[in-house]
PDB file of C-alpha atoms in Angstrom:
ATOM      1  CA  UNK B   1     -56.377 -19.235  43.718  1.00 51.00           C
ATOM      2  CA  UNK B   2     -54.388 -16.491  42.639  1.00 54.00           C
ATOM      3  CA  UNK B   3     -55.720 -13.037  40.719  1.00 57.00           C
ATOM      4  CA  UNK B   4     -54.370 -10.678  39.102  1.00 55.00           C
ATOM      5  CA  UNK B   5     -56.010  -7.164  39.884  1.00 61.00           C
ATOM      6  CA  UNK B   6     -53.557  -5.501  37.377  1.00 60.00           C
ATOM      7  CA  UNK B   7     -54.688  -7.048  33.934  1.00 59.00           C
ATOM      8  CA  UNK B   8     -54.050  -4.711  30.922  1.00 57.00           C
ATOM      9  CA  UNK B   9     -56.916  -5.498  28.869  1.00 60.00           C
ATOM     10  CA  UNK B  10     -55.704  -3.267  26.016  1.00 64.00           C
ATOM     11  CA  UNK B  11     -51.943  -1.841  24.848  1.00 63.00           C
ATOM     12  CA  UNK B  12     -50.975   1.782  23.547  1.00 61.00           C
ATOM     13  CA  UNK B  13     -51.232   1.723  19.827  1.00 61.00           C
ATOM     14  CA  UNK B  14     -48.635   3.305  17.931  1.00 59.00           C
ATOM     15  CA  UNK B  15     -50.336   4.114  15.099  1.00 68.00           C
ATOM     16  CA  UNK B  16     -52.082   7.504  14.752  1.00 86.00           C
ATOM     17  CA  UNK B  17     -50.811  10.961  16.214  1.00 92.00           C
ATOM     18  CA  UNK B  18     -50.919  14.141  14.901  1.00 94.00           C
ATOM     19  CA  UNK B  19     -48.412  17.299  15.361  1.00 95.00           C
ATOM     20  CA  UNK B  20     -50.455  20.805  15.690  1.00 95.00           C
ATOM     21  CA  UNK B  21     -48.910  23.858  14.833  1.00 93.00           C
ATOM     22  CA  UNK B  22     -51.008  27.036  16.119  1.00 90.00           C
ATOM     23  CA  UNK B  23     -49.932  29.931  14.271  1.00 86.00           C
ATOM     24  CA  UNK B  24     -49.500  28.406  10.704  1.00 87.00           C
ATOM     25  CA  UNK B  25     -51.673  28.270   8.197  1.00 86.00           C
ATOM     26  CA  UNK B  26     -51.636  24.336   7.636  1.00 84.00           C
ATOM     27  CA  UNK B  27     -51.810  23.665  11.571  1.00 78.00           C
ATOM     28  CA  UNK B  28     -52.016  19.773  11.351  1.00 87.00           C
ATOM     29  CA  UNK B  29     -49.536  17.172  10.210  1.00 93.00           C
ATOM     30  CA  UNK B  30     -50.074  13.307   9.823  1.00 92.00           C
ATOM     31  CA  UNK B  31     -47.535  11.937  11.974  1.00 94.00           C
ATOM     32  CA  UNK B  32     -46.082   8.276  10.993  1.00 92.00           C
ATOM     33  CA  UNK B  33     -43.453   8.069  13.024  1.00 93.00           C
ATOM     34  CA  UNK B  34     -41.709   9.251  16.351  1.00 94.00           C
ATOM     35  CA  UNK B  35     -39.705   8.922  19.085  1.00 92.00           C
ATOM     36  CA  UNK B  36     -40.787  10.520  22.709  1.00 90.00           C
ATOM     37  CA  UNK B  37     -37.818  12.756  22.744  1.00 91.00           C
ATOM     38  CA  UNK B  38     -35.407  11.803  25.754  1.00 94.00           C
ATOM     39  CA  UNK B  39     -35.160  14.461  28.705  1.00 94.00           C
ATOM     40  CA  UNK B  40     -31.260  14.650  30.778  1.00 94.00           C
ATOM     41  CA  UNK B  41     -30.365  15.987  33.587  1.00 94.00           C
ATOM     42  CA  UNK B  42     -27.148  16.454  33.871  1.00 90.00           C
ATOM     43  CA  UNK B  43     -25.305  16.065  37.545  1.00 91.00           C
ATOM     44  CA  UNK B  44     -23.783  18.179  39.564  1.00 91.00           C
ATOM     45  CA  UNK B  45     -20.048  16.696  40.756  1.00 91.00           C
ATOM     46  CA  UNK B  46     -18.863  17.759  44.474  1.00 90.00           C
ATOM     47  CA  UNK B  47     -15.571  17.185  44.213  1.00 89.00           C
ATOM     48  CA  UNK B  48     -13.636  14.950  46.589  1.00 86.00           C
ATOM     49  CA  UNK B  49      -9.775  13.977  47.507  1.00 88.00           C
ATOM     50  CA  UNK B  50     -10.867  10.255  47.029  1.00 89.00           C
ATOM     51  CA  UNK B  51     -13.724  10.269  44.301  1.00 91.00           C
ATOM     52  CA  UNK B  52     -15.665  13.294  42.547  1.00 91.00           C
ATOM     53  CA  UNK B  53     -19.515  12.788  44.007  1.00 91.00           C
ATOM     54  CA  UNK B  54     -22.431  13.280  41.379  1.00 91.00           C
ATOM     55  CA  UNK B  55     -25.542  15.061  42.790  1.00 92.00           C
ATOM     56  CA  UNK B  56     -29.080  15.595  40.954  1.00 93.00           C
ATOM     57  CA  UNK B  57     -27.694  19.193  38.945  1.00 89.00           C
ATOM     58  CA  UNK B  58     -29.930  21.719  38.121  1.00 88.00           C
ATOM     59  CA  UNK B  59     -30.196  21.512  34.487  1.00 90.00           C
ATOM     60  CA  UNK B  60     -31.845  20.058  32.159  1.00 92.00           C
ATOM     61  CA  UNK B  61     -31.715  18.901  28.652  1.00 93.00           C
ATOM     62  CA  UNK B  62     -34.163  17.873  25.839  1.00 95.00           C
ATOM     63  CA  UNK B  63     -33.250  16.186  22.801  1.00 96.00           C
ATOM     64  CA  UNK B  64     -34.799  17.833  19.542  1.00 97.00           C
ATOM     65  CA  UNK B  65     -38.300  15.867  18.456  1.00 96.00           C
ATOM     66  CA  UNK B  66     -37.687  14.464  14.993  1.00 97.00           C
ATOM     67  CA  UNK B  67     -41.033  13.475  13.337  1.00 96.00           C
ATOM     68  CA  UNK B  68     -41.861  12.046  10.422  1.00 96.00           C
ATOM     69  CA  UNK B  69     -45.339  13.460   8.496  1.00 95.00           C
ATOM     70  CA  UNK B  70     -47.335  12.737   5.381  1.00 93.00           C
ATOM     71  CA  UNK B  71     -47.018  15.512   2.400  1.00 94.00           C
ATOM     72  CA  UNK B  72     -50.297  16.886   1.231  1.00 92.00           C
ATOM     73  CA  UNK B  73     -50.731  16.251  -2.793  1.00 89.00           C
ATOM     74  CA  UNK B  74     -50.047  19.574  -3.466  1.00 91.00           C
ATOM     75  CA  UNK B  75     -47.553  20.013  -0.539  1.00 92.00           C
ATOM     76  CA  UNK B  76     -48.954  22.714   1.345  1.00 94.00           C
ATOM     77  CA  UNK B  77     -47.630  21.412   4.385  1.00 94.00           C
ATOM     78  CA  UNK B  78     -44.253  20.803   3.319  1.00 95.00           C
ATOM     79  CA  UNK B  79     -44.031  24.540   1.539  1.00 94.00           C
ATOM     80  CA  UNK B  80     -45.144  25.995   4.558  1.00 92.00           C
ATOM     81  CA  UNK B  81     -42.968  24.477   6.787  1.00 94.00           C
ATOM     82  CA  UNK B  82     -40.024  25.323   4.623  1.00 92.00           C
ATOM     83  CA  UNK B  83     -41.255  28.979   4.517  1.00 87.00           C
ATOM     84  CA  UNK B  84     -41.016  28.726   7.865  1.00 88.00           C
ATOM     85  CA  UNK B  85     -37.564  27.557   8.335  1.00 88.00           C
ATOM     86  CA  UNK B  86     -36.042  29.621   5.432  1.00 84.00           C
ATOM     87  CA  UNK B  87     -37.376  33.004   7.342  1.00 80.00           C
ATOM     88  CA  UNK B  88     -35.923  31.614  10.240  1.00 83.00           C
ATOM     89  CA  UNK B  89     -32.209  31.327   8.965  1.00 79.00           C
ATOM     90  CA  UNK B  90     -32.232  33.539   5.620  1.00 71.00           C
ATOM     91  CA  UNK B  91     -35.426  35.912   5.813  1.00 64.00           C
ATOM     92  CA  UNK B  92     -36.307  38.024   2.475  1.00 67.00           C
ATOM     93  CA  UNK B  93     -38.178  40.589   5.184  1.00 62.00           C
ATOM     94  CA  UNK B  94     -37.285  40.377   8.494  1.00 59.00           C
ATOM     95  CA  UNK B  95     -40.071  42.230   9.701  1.00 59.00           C
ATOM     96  CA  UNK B  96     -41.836  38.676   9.033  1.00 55.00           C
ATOM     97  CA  UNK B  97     -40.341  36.882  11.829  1.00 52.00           C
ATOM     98  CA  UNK B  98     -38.698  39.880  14.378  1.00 53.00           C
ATOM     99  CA  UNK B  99     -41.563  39.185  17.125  1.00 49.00           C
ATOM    100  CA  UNK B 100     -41.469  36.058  19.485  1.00 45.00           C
ATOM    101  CA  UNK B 101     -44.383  34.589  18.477  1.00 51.00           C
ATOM    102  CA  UNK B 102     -44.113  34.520  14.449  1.00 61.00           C
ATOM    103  CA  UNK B 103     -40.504  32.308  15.208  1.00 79.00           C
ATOM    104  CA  UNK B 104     -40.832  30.177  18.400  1.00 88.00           C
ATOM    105  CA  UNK B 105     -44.034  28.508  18.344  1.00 91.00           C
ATOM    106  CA  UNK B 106     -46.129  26.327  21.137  1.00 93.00           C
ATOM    107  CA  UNK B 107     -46.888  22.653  19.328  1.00 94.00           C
ATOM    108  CA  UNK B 108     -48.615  19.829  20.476  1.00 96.00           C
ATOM    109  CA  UNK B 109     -47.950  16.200  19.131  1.00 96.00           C
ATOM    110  CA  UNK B 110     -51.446  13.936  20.296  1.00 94.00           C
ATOM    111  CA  UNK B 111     -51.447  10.404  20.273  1.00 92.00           C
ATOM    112  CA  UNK B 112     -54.591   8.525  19.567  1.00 90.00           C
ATOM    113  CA  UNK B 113     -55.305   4.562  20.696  1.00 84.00           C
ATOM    114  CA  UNK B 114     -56.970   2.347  18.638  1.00 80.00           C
ATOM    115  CA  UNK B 115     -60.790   3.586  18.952  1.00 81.00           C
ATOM    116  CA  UNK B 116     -59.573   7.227  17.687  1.00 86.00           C
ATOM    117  CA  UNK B 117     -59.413   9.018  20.839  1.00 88.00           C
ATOM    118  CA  UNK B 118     -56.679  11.163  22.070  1.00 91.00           C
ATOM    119  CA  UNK B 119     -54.837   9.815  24.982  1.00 90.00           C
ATOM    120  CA  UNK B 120     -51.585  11.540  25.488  1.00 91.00           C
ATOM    121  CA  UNK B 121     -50.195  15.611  24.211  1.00 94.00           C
ATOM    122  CA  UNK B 122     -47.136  16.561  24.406  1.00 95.00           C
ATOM    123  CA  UNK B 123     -46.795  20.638  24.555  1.00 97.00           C
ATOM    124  CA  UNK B 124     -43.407  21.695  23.111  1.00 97.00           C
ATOM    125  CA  UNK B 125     -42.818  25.014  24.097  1.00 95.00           C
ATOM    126  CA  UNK B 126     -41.093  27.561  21.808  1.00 93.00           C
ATOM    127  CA  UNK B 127     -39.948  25.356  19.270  1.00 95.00           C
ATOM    128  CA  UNK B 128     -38.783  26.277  16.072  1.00 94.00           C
ATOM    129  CA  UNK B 129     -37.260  23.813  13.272  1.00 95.00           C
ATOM    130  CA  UNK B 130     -33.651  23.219  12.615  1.00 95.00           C
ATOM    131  CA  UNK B 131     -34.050  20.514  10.059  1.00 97.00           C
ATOM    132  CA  UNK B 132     -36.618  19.578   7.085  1.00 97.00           C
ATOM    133  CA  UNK B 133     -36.130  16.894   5.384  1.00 96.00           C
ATOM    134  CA  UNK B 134     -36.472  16.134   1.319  1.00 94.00           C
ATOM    135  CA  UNK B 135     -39.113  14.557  -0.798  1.00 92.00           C
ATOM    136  CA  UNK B 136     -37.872  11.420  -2.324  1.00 87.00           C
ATOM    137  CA  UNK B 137     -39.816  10.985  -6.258  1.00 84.00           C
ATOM    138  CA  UNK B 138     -39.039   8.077  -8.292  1.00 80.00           C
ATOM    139  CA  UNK B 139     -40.812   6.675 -11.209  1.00 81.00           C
ATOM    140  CA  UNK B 140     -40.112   3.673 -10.763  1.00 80.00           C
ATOM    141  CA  UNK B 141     -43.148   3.255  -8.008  1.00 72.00           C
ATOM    142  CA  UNK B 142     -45.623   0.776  -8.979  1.00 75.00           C
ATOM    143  CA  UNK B 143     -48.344   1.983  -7.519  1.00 79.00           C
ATOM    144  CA  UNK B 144     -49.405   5.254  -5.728  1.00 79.00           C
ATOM    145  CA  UNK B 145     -47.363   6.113  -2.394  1.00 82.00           C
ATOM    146  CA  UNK B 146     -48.111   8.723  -0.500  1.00 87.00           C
ATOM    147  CA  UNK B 147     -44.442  10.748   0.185  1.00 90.00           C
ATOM    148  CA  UNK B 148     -43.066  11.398   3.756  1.00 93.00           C
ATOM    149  CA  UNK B 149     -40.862  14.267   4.815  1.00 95.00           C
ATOM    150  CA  UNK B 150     -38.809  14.622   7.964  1.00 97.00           C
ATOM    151  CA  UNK B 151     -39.086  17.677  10.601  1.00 97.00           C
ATOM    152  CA  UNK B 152     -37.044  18.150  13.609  1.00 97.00           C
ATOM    153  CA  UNK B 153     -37.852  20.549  15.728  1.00 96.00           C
ATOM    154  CA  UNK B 154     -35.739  22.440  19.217  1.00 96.00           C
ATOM    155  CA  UNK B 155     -37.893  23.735  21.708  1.00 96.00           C
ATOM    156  CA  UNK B 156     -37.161  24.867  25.409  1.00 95.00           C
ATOM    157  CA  UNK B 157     -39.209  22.243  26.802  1.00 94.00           C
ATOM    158  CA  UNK B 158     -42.115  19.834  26.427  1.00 94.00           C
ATOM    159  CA  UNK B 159     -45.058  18.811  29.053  1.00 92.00           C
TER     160      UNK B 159
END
């Protein structure tokens, strides 16, 4: 008879997550989609006569986190976050956003399973956005849709 001790009983959901902002106003976002941002280290080559030899290097690269997040109905979130970004690239007062910790923020995406519970944070560490997306409005919606925005955020690295 033959048993398997390794039975997964239950699956990671993909379903409910949430990205927290410390240091803004509007600190959580609704997440409905993302993509565990890929991590690349790139090799070191010793060159050769015969053929170039690649070697673990010593640096590493992370891909920019692109999230998408539910707007609130009178888009607090979305306004803040584009606050946050225009400062960034085109302050109206610089004194705003001249210290470290007003422009490169620590954020945390959780993931929940299925009974509500967090099982899994990511910590992105001094991450600042580089891209908001736009709010799409049509009338032609039947019935009421909530609207999604896009964020995509570059950080130095995540845990």
């Amino acid at each position: 008879m033959l048993t398997n001790q390794n039975v997964v009983l239950n699956y990671l959901s993909a379903n409910r997550a949430v990205l927290n902002i410390p240091g803004l106003n509007v600190t959580n976002y609704t997440i409905t989609s993302f993509d565990t941002p890929a991590i690349t280290l790139n090799p070191a080559i010793a060159p050769n006569p015969y053929i170039d030899k690649p070697y673990p290097g010593e640096t590493l690269a992370y891909e920019p986190i692109e999230v998408e997040f539910i707007v609130t109905e009178n888009l607090e979130n979305y306004l803040e976050l584009h606050k946050w970004i225009r400062n960034l690239g085109a302050p109206e007062d610089k004194i705003d956003y001249r210290n470290k910790e007003l422009y490169m923020l620590d954020c945390s995406i959780t993931v929940y399973n299925s009974h509500n519970n967090p099982v899994l944070r990511y910590n992105f560490l001094d991450a600042f956005p580089t891209q908001l997306g736009g709010i799409s409005f049509s009338e032609e919606v039947q019935e009421t849709e909530v609207r999604k925005c896009s964020l995509v955020l570059t950080y130095e690295r995540y845990d």
